CSV table of C-alpha atoms and ligand atoms in Angstrom, one decimal:
chain,number,residue,atom,x,y,z
A,1,UNK,CA,0.0,0.0,0.0
A,2,UNK,CA,1.4,3.4,-0.9
A,3,UNK,CA,1.9,6.0,1.8
A,4,UNK,CA,1.3,9.5,0.4
A,5,UNK,CA,1.2,12.5,2.7
A,6,UNK,CA,-2.2,13.7,3.9
A,7,UNK,CA,-0.8,16.9,5.2
A,8,UNK,CA,2.1,19.0,3.9
A,9,UNK,CA,5.3,17.0,4.3
A,10,UNK,CA,8.3,18.5,6.0
A,11,UNK,CA,10.4,17.4,3.1
A,12,UNK,CA,8.8,19.6,0.5
A,13,UNK,CA,10.8,18.4,-2.4
A,14,UNK,CA,10.3,14.7,-1.9
A,15,UNK,CA,6.6,14.9,-2.6
A,16,UNK,CA,6.0,18.1,-4.6
A,17,UNK,CA,4.8,17.5,-8.1
A,18,UNK,CA,5.0,19.8,-11.1
A,19,UNK,CA,3.2,23.2,-10.7
A,20,UNK,CA,5.9,24.7,-12.8
A,21,UNK,CA,3.6,27.3,-14.4
A,22,UNK,CA,2.1,28.3,-11.1
A,23,UNK,CA,5.5,28.8,-9.6
A,24,UNK,CA,6.8,30.8,-12.6
A,25,UNK,CA,3.8,33.1,-12.5
A,26,UNK,CA,3.9,33.7,-8.8
A,27,UNK,CA,7.6,34.3,-8.8
A,28,UNK,CA,7.2,36.9,-11.5
A,29,UNK,CA,4.8,38.8,-9.3
A,30,UNK,CA,7.3,38.7,-6.4
A,31,UNK,CA,10.3,39.4,-8.5
A,32,UNK,CA,9.3,43.1,-8.7
A,33,UNK,CA,10.4,43.5,-5.1
A,34,UNK,CA,13.9,43.7,-6.5
A,35,UNK,CA,12.9,46.9,-8.2
A,36,UNK,CA,11.0,48.3,-5.2
A,37,UNK,CA,7.6,47.4,-6.5
A,38,UNK,CA,5.5,45.4,-4.1
A,39,UNK,CA,2.5,43.4,-5.5
A,40,UNK,CA,-0.2,42.2,-3.1
A,41,UNK,CA,-1.7,38.9,-3.9
A,42,UNK,CA,-4.8,36.9,-3.3
A,43,UNK,CA,-4.6,33.2,-4.0
A,44,UNK,CA,-7.8,31.2,-3.9
A,45,UNK,CA,-8.9,27.6,-4.8
A,46,UNK,CA,-10.9,24.8,-3.3
A,47,UNK,CA,-9.8,23.0,-0.2
A,48,UNK,CA,-7.3,20.2,-1.0
A,49,UNK,CA,-6.3,21.6,-4.4
A,50,UNK,CA,-2.8,22.3,-3.2
A,51,UNK,CA,-2.6,26.0,-2.3
A,52,UNK,CA,-0.6,25.7,0.9
A,53,UNK,CA,1.9,23.2,-0.5
A,54,UNK,CA,2.4,25.4,-3.6
A,55,UNK,CA,3.0,28.5,-1.5
A,56,UNK,CA,5.4,26.8,0.9
A,57,UNK,CA,7.3,25.5,-2.1
A,58,UNK,CA,7.2,29.0,-3.5
A,59,UNK,CA,8.7,30.5,-0.4
A,60,UNK,CA,11.3,27.8,-0.2
A,61,UNK,CA,12.4,28.6,-3.8
A,62,UNK,CA,12.8,32.4,-3.4
A,63,UNK,CA,16.3,33.7,-3.4
A,64,UNK,CA,18.2,34.5,-0.2
A,65,UNK,CA,17.7,38.3,-0.6
A,66,UNK,CA,13.9,37.8,-0.1
A,67,UNK,CA,12.8,37.0,3.4
A,68,UNK,CA,9.7,35.0,4.0
A,69,UNK,CA,7.1,34.3,6.7
A,70,UNK,CA,4.1,32.1,6.7
A,71,UNK,CA,1.2,32.0,9.1
A,72,UNK,CA,-1.8,29.7,9.0
A,73,UNK,CA,-4.9,31.3,10.5
A,74,UNK,CA,-6.5,27.9,11.1
A,75,UNK,CA,-3.7,27.0,13.5
A,76,UNK,CA,-4.1,30.2,15.4
A,77,UNK,CA,-7.8,29.6,15.4
A,78,UNK,CA,-7.3,26.0,16.6
A,79,UNK,CA,-5.1,27.0,19.5
A,80,UNK,CA,-7.7,29.5,20.6
A,81,UNK,CA,-10.6,27.1,20.2
A,82,UNK,CA,-12.4,29.5,17.9
A,83,UNK,CA,-11.9,32.8,19.7
A,84,UNK,CA,-9.6,34.8,17.5
A,85,UNK,CA,-8.4,38.4,18.0
A,86,UNK,CA,-6.5,40.9,16.0
A,87,UNK,CA,-3.9,41.1,18.7
A,88,UNK,CA,-3.2,37.4,18.6
A,89,UNK,CA,-2.9,37.5,14.8
A,90,UNK,CA,-0.5,40.4,15.0
A,91,UNK,CA,1.7,38.8,17.6
A,92,UNK,CA,1.8,35.5,15.6
A,93,UNK,CA,2.7,37.4,12.5
A,94,UNK,CA,5.6,39.2,14.3
A,95,UNK,CA,6.9,36.0,15.7
A,96,UNK,CA,7.0,34.4,12.2
A,97,UNK,CA,8.6,37.4,10.6
A,98,UNK,CA,11.2,37.7,13.3
A,99,UNK,CA,12.1,34.0,12.9
A,100,UNK,CA,13.4,34.8,9.4
A,101,UNK,CA,16.0,37.1,10.9
A,102,UNK,CA,17.5,34.3,12.9
A,103,UNK,CA,20.2,33.1,10.6
A,104,UNK,CA,23.3,35.0,9.5
A,105,UNK,CA,21.9,38.5,9.4
A,106,UNK,CA,24.8,40.5,10.8
A,107,UNK,CA,23.3,43.7,12.3
A,108,UNK,CA,19.8,42.2,12.3
A,109,UNK,CA,20.7,39.3,14.6
A,110,UNK,CA,20.7,41.7,17.6
A,111,UNK,CA,17.3,43.0,16.5
A,112,UNK,CA,16.1,39.4,16.4
A,113,UNK,CA,16.9,38.9,20.1
A,114,UNK,CA,15.3,42.2,21.1
A,115,UNK,CA,12.2,41.5,19.1
A,116,UNK,CA,12.0,38.0,20.5
A,117,UNK,CA,12.1,39.5,23.9
A,118,UNK,CA,9.3,41.9,23.0
A,119,UNK,CA,7.1,39.0,21.7
A,120,UNK,CA,7.5,37.2,25.0
A,121,UNK,CA,6.4,40.3,26.8
A,122,UNK,CA,3.4,40.7,24.6
A,123,UNK,CA,2.3,37.2,25.3
A,124,UNK,CA,2.3,38.2,28.9
A,125,UNK,CA,0.3,41.3,28.0
A,126,UNK,CA,3.2,43.7,28.6
A,127,UNK,CA,3.2,46.2,25.7
A,128,UNK,CA,6.6,47.8,26.1
A,129,UNK,CA,8.0,48.8,22.8
A,130,UNK,CA,10.8,51.1,23.9
A,131,UNK,CA,13.8,48.9,23.3
A,132,UNK,CA,12.5,47.1,20.2
A,133,UNK,CA,11.1,50.3,18.7
A,134,UNK,CA,14.5,52.0,19.1
A,135,UNK,CA,16.4,48.9,17.7
A,136,UNK,CA,14.1,48.8,14.6
A,137,UNK,CA,13.8,52.5,14.2
A,138,UNK,CA,10.0,52.3,14.5
A,139,UNK,CA,8.5,55.2,16.4
A,140,UNK,CA,5.6,53.9,18.6
A,141,UNK,CA,3.2,56.7,19.7
A,142,UNK,CA,2.8,57.3,23.4
A,143,UNK,CA,-0.8,56.1,23.6
A,144,UNK,CA,-2.8,53.7,25.8
A,145,UNK,CA,-4.2,51.5,23.0
A,146,UNK,CA,-2.0,48.4,23.0
A,147,UNK,CA,-3.4,47.0,19.8
A,148,UNK,CA,-2.7,50.3,18.0
A,149,UNK,CA,0.9,50.2,19.2
A,150,UNK,CA,1.4,46.5,18.3
A,151,UNK,CA,-0.1,46.7,14.9
A,152,UNK,CA,2.0,49.7,14.0
A,153,UNK,CA,5.1,47.9,15.1
A,154,UNK,CA,4.2,44.7,13.2
A,155,UNK,CA,3.1,46.4,10.0
A,156,UNK,CA,6.2,48.5,9.8
A,157,UNK,CA,8.6,45.7,10.8
A,158,UNK,CA,9.1,44.0,7.4
A,159,UNK,CA,9.9,47.2,5.5
A,160,UNK,CA,12.2,48.3,8.3
A,161,UNK,CA,14.1,45.0,8.1
A,162,UNK,CA,14.7,45.6,4.4
A,163,UNK,CA,16.0,49.1,5.1
A,164,UNK,CA,18.2,48.0,8.0
A,165,UNK,CA,19.8,45.2,5.9
A,166,UNK,CA,22.1,47.6,4.0
A,167,UNK,CA,21.1,46.2,0.6
A,168,UNK,CA,21.4,42.6,1.7
A,169,UNK,CA,17.6,42.0,1.7
A,170,UNK,CA,15.4,43.3,-1.1
A,171,UNK,CA,12.0,42.1,0.0
A,172,UNK,CA,9.8,40.4,2.5
A,173,UNK,CA,7.1,38.0,1.4
A,174,UNK,CA,4.4,37.1,4.0
A,175,UNK,CA,1.8,34.4,3.4
A,176,UNK,CA,-1.4,34.5,5.4
A,177,UNK,CA,-3.0,31.1,4.9
A,178,UNK,CA,-6.7,30.3,5.5
A,179,UNK,CA,-7.2,34.1,5.5
A,180,UNK,CA,-11.0,33.6,5.2
A,181,UNK,CA,-11.1,33.0,8.9
A,182,UNK,CA,-10.3,36.7,9.3
A,183,UNK,CA,-14.0,37.0,8.5
A,184,UNK,CA,-14.8,35.8,12.0
A,185,UNK,CA,-13.2,38.9,13.6
A,186,UNK,CA,-15.6,41.6,14.6
A,187,UNK,CA,-14.5,43.9,11.8
A,188,UNK,CA,-12.6,42.1,9.1
A,189,UNK,CA,-12.9,45.3,7.0
A,190,UNK,CA,-10.8,47.3,9.5
A,191,UNK,CA,-8.2,44.6,9.6
A,192,UNK,CA,-7.9,44.5,5.9
A,193,UNK,CA,-7.7,48.3,5.7
A,194,UNK,CA,-4.8,48.2,8.1
A,195,UNK,CA,-2.8,46.1,5.7
A,196,UNK,CA,-3.9,48.2,2.8
A,197,UNK,CA,-2.8,51.5,4.4
A,198,UNK,CA,0.6,50.2,5.3
A,199,UNK,CA,1.4,48.3,2.1
A,200,UNK,CA,0.5,51.4,0.1
A,201,UNK,CA,3.7,53.0,1.5
A,202,UNK,CA,5.9,50.0,1.5
A,203,UNK,CA,7.9,49.2,-1.6
A,204,UNK,CA,9.4,45.9,-0.5
A,205,UNK,CA,6.7,44.0,1.3
A,206,UNK,CA,4.4,41.6,-0.5
A,207,UNK,CA,1.5,39.9,1.3
A,208,UNK,CA,-0.1,36.8,-0.1
A,209,UNK,CA,-3.5,36.2,1.3
A,210,UNK,CA,-4.7,32.7,0.5
A,211,UNK,CA,-7.5,30.4,1.5
A,212,UNK,CA,-10.0,27.8,0.7
A,213,UNK,CA,-12.7,30.1,-0.5
A,214,UNK,CA,-14.2,30.8,-3.8
A,215,UNK,CA,-13.1,33.9,-5.8
A,216,UNK,CA,-16.7,35.2,-5.5
A,217,UNK,CA,-17.1,34.9,-1.8
A,218,UNK,CA,-18.0,37.7,0.5
A,219,UNK,CA,-14.6,37.7,2.2
A,220,UNK,CA,-12.9,38.1,-1.2
A,221,UNK,CA,-15.2,41.1,-1.8
A,222,UNK,CA,-14.2,42.6,1.6
A,223,UNK,CA,-10.5,42.4,0.9
A,224,UNK,CA,-10.4,43.1,-2.9
A,225,UNK,CA,-13.8,44.0,-4.2
A,226,UNK,CA,-14.6,47.4,-5.5
A,227,UNK,CA,-15.6,48.6,-2.1
A,228,UNK,CA,-13.1,46.3,-0.4
A,229,UNK,CA,-9.9,47.4,1.3
A,230,UNK,CA,-7.6,46.8,-1.7
A,231,UNK,CA,-10.3,47.8,-4.2
A,232,UNK,CA,-9.2,45.4,-6.9
A,233,UNK,CA,-5.5,46.3,-6.6
A,234,UNK,CA,-4.5,42.8,-5.4
A,235,UNK,CA,-3.5,40.4,-8.0
A,236,UNK,CA,-5.9,37.5,-7.9
A,237,UNK,CA,-4.7,34.0,-8.7
A,238,UNK,CA,-6.6,30.7,-8.7
A,239,UNK,CA,-5.0,27.4,-8.1
A,240,UNK,CA,-6.6,24.6,-10.2
A,241,UNK,CA,-6.6,20.9,-9.6
A,242,UNK,CA,-4.3,18.6,-11.6
A,243,UNK,CA,-5.5,18.0,-15.1
A,244,UNK,CA,-6.1,14.4,-16.3
A,245,UNK,CA,-2.6,14.3,-17.7
A,246,UNK,CA,-1.0,15.7,-14.6
A,247,UNK,CA,-2.9,13.3,-12.4
A,248,UNK,CA,-1.6,10.4,-14.5
A,249,UNK,CA,1.9,11.8,-14.4
A,250,UNK,CA,1.7,12.2,-10.7
A,251,UNK,CA,0.6,8.6,-10.2
A,252,UNK,CA,3.3,7.3,-12.5
A,253,UNK,CA,6.0,9.2,-10.6
A,254,UNK,CA,4.8,8.6,-7.0
A,255,UNK,CA,2.9,5.4,-6.9
A,256,UNK,CA,4.2,3.4,-9.9
A,257,UNK,CA,3.3,0.2,-8.1
A,258,UNK,CA,-0.4,0.9,-8.6
A,259,UNK,CA,-1.8,-0.6,-11.9
A,260,UNK,CA,-4.8,0.9,-13.7
A,261,UNK,CA,-6.6,0.0,-16.9
A,262,UNK,CA,-7.4,3.0,-19.1
A,263,UNK,CA,-11.0,3.0,-18.0
A,264,UNK,CA,-9.9,2.6,-14.4
A,265,UNK,CA,-7.7,5.6,-14.7
A,266,UNK,CA,-10.5,7.6,-16.1
A,267,UNK,CA,-12.7,6.6,-13.3
A,268,UNK,CA,-10.0,7.5,-10.7
A,269,UNK,CA,-9.8,10.9,-12.2
A,270,UNK,CA,-13.6,11.3,-12.0
A,271,UNK,CA,-13.5,10.3,-8.4
A,272,UNK,CA,-10.7,12.6,-7.4
A,273,UNK,CA,-11.2,15.4,-9.9
A,274,UNK,CA,-7.5,16.0,-9.9
A,275,UNK,CA,-7.4,17.2,-6.3
A,276,UNK,CA,-4.1,16.1,-4.9
A,277,UNK,CA,-5.7,15.7,-1.5
A,278,UNK,CA,-8.0,13.1,-2.8
A,279,UNK,CA,-5.5,11.5,-5.1
A,280,UNK,CA,-3.3,10.9,-2.1
A,281,UNK,CA,-5.9,9.6,0.3
A,282,UNK,CA,-7.4,7.4,-2.4
A,283,UNK,CA,-4.0,5.9,-3.4
A,284,UNK,CA,-3.4,5.1,0.3
A,285,UNK,CA,-6.3,2.7,0.3
A,286,UNK,CA,-5.1,0.9,-2.9
A,287,UNK,CA,-3.0,-2.1,-3.4
A,288,UNK,CA,-0.2,-2.9,-5.9
A,289,UNK,CA,-1.5,-6.5,-6.1
A,290,UNK,CA,-4.4,-5.9,-8.4
A,291,UNK,CA,-5.2,-4.0,-11.5
A,292,UNK,CA,-7.8,-1.3,-11.1
A,293,UNK,CA,-10.5,-1.2,-13.8
A,294,UNK,CA,-13.5,1.0,-13.8
A,295,UNK,CA,-15.5,-1.2,-11.6
A,296,UNK,CA,-12.9,-1.9,-9.0
A,297,UNK,CA,-12.2,1.9,-8.7
A,298,UNK,CA,-15.9,2.5,-8.0
A,299,UNK,CA,-16.0,-0.4,-5.5
A,300,UNK,CA,-12.9,0.8,-3.7
A,301,UNK,CA,-14.2,4.3,-3.6
A,302,UNK,CA,-17.4,3.4,-1.8
A,303,UNK,CA,-15.6,0.9,0.5
A,304,UNK,CA,-13.0,3.4,1.6
A,305,UNK,CA,-14.8,6.7,1.3
A,306,UNK,CA,-14.3,7.4,5.0
A,307,UNK,CA,-10.6,7.3,4.4
A,308,UNK,CA,-10.7,9.1,1.1
A,309,UNK,CA,-12.8,12.0,2.4
A,310,UNK,CA,-10.7,12.2,5.6
A,311,UNK,CA,-10.1,15.9,5.0
A,312,UNK,CA,-13.7,16.6,5.6
A,313,UNK,CA,-14.0,14.8,8.9
A,314,UNK,CA,-11.7,17.4,10.5
A,315,UNK,CA,-13.6,20.3,8.9
A,316,UNK,CA,-17.0,18.9,9.8
A,317,UNK,CA,-16.0,18.8,13.5
A,318,UNK,CA,-15.4,22.5,13.4
A,319,UNK,CA,-18.8,23.5,11.9
A,320,UNK,CA,-21.6,24.8,14.0
A,321,UNK,CA,-25.0,23.1,14.1
A,322,UNK,CA,-26.6,25.7,11.8
A,323,UNK,CA,-23.8,25.4,9.3
A,324,UNK,CA,-24.3,21.6,9.3
A,325,UNK,CA,-28.1,22.1,8.9
A,326,UNK,CA,-27.7,24.2,5.8
A,327,UNK,CA,-25.3,21.7,4.3
A,328,UNK,CA,-27.4,18.6,4.9
A,329,UNK,CA,-30.5,20.4,3.7
A,330,UNK,CA,-28.8,21.1,0.4
A,331,UNK,CA,-27.6,17.5,0.2
A,332,UNK,CA,-31.1,16.2,0.8
A,333,UNK,CA,-32.7,18.6,-1.7
A,334,UNK,CA,-30.1,19.5,-4.2
A,335,UNK,CA,-29.5,23.1,-5.2
A,336,UNK,CA,-32.1,25.5,-3.8
A,337,UNK,CA,-32.9,29.1,-4.2
A,338,UNK,CA,-33.1,31.4,-1.2
A,339,UNK,CA,-36.8,31.1,-0.4
A,340,UNK,CA,-36.8,27.3,-0.7
A,341,UNK,CA,-33.7,27.0,1.4
A,342,UNK,CA,-35.2,29.3,4.0
A,343,UNK,CA,-38.4,27.3,4.2
A,344,UNK,CA,-36.5,24.1,4.7
A,345,UNK,CA,-34.3,25.2,7.6
A,346,UNK,CA,-36.1,26.5,10.6
A,347,UNK,CA,-34.3,29.7,11.3
A,348,UNK,CA,-34.9,33.3,10.4
A,349,UNK,CA,-33.9,35.1,7.2
A,350,UNK,CA,-31.2,37.0,9.1
A,351,UNK,CA,-29.7,33.9,10.7
A,352,UNK,CA,-29.7,32.0,7.5
A,353,UNK,CA,-27.9,34.9,5.8
A,354,UNK,CA,-25.3,34.9,8.4
A,355,UNK,CA,-24.5,31.2,8.3
A,356,UNK,CA,-24.7,31.0,4.5
A,357,UNK,CA,-22.0,33.7,4.4
A,358,UNK,CA,-19.8,31.8,6.8
A,359,UNK,CA,-19.9,28.5,4.8
A,360,UNK,CA,-19.5,30.4,1.6
A,361,UNK,CA,-16.3,31.9,3.0
A,362,UNK,CA,-15.2,28.4,3.9
A,363,UNK,CA,-15.5,27.3,0.3
A,364,UNK,CA,-18.2,24.8,1.1
A,365,UNK,CA,-21.2,26.5,-0.4
A,366,UNK,CA,-21.5,28.3,-3.7
A,367,UNK,CA,-24.1,30.4,-5.3
A,368,UNK,CA,-24.8,30.5,-9.0
A,369,UNK,CA,-27.8,31.1,-11.1
A,370,UNK,CA,-29.7,32.1,-7.9
A,371,UNK,CA,-29.2,28.6,-6.5
A,372,UNK,CA,-27.2,27.6,-3.5
A,373,UNK,CA,-25.3,24.3,-3.7
A,374,UNK,CA,-22.5,22.3,-2.1
A,375,UNK,CA,-19.2,22.8,-3.9
A,376,UNK,CA,-17.3,19.7,-3.0
A,377,UNK,CA,-18.4,16.4,-4.5
A,378,UNK,CA,-16.4,14.4,-2.0
A,379,UNK,CA,-18.1,16.1,1.0
A,380,UNK,CA,-21.4,15.4,-0.8
A,381,UNK,CA,-20.5,11.7,-1.4
A,382,UNK,CA,-19.2,11.2,2.2
A,383,UNK,CA,-22.3,12.7,3.8
A,384,UNK,CA,-24.7,10.8,1.6
A,385,UNK,CA,-22.8,7.6,2.5
A,386,UNK,CA,-22.9,8.3,6.2
A,387,UNK,CA,-26.6,9.0,6.1
A,388,UNK,CA,-27.3,5.8,4.2
A,389,UNK,CA,-25.1,3.7,6.4
A,390,UNK,CA,-25.9,5.1,9.8
A,391,UNK,CA,-29.3,6.5,9.2
A,392,UNK,CA,-28.1,10.0,10.3
A,393,UNK,CA,-25.5,12.6,9.4
A,394,UNK,CA,-22.3,12.7,11.4
A,395,UNK,CA,-22.9,14.8,14.6
B,1,ADP,N1,2.0,19.8,-6.2
B,1,ADP,C1,1.7,18.8,-5.4
B,1,ADP,N2,2.4,17.6,-5.4
B,1,ADP,C2,2.2,16.6,-4.6
B,1,ADP,N3,1.3,16.6,-3.6
B,1,ADP,C3,0.5,17.7,-3.5
B,1,ADP,C4,0.7,18.9,-4.3
B,1,ADP,N4,-0.2,19.8,-4.0
B,1,ADP,C5,-0.9,19.3,-2.9
B,1,ADP,N5,-0.5,18.1,-2.6
B,1,ADP,C6,-1.0,17.3,-1.5
B,1,ADP,O1,-2.4,17.4,-1.5
B,1,ADP,C7,-2.9,17.7,-0.2
B,1,ADP,C8,-3.6,19.0,-0.1
B,1,ADP,O2,-2.7,20.1,-0.4
B,1,ADP,P1,-2.8,21.5,0.4
B,1,ADP,O3,-1.7,22.3,-0.1
B,1,ADP,O4,-2.9,21.3,1.8
B,1,ADP,O5,-4.2,22.0,-0.2
B,1,ADP,P2,-5.0,23.4,0.1
B,1,ADP,O6,-4.1,24.2,0.9
B,1,ADP,O7,-5.4,23.9,-1.2
B,1,ADP,O8,-6.2,22.9,0.9
B,1,ADP,C9,-1.7,17.6,0.7
B,1,ADP,O9,-1.6,16.3,1.3
B,1,ADP,C10,-0.5,17.8,-0.2
B,1,ADP,O10,0.6,17.0,0.3
B,2,MG,MG1,-4.2,25.0,2.8
């Protein structure tokens, strides 16, 4: 049985397949940092399509004169059991950015120690920026509001690093993964505007916001819609699943022990739709001892669907009852327009609007031709299977 990673492996190169064009495109947007032009980017795509892996690979491949930081909002969210604050995000961001100064940075090594000390203090709710502000040349106003001080320091930090490096560093690239969770802050708009206002004056800092959300979701509008903070100035990029050919190439390279007939391969592609997450989890249930034809692929798919759809078990556990109600209603009834959906769930118009937005941001629900539907066929298949087998949807 093959063992393909279900998360993102520590050894990026060992498992990373292709994505040559995506890497070239993304690098070209970041390369402008060398000419003091900073692009801001928004990378979307469905869950499991390979955004995080691609962006980690991208950061790893950037030259030494570009510093990088990566934060995953879902981790911050997870640690806090769902209660997330701007302050926490800022401190995590500072921690990650500061880590990139650790190695071999001459003058900046001293700043690293000072900022590390500052971060420790902030975790203990002591907002004393005197030493770190002086070391980094960031003037922190003498005000009571701790978040205002912290956000100013954090937002100015990456550009100051470039300036303090004496030409050694040309840019700072910061990835904010699962950014749609920012939507759960009290005012996501204010948070996005903060980034907008600082990046506007910084020539060497590129942020890449990325998340499992559709390019038409409300949160994308808030950050980059006409009335959003960046007002369309962000470069939007969508990560697509593997094509049929790429999927086949991936299987040949990674799991050459698995044997398929032509129709078996076609069926495998239909089942996984080229999502590397599903290709990996499906392969892990297969055996090198048999040849997979169309029928055997279907049979294996239904026998092992719990394992193949594993990604959703974790997500499902984080959803609220109302979010689950909306999803199962759409599974039972197929795509529905607003009034039909409203009549089938027993909550108010306002409540429905709120939760529909939340699951849209999470890239679970989409809206097209006035109908609401579930985006992911694997989630659909898994829930249908659970209902049929157990008589009820997973709690
Ligand atoms: N280019 C790739 N080559 C090999 N495996 C990949 C590739 N992209 C993604 N994967 C695998 O697919 C799974 C989902 O990828 P991930 O980057 O976490 O998706 P996303 O962030 O879009 O939800 C992971 O297990 C990862 O190892
Ligand atoms: Mg991801």
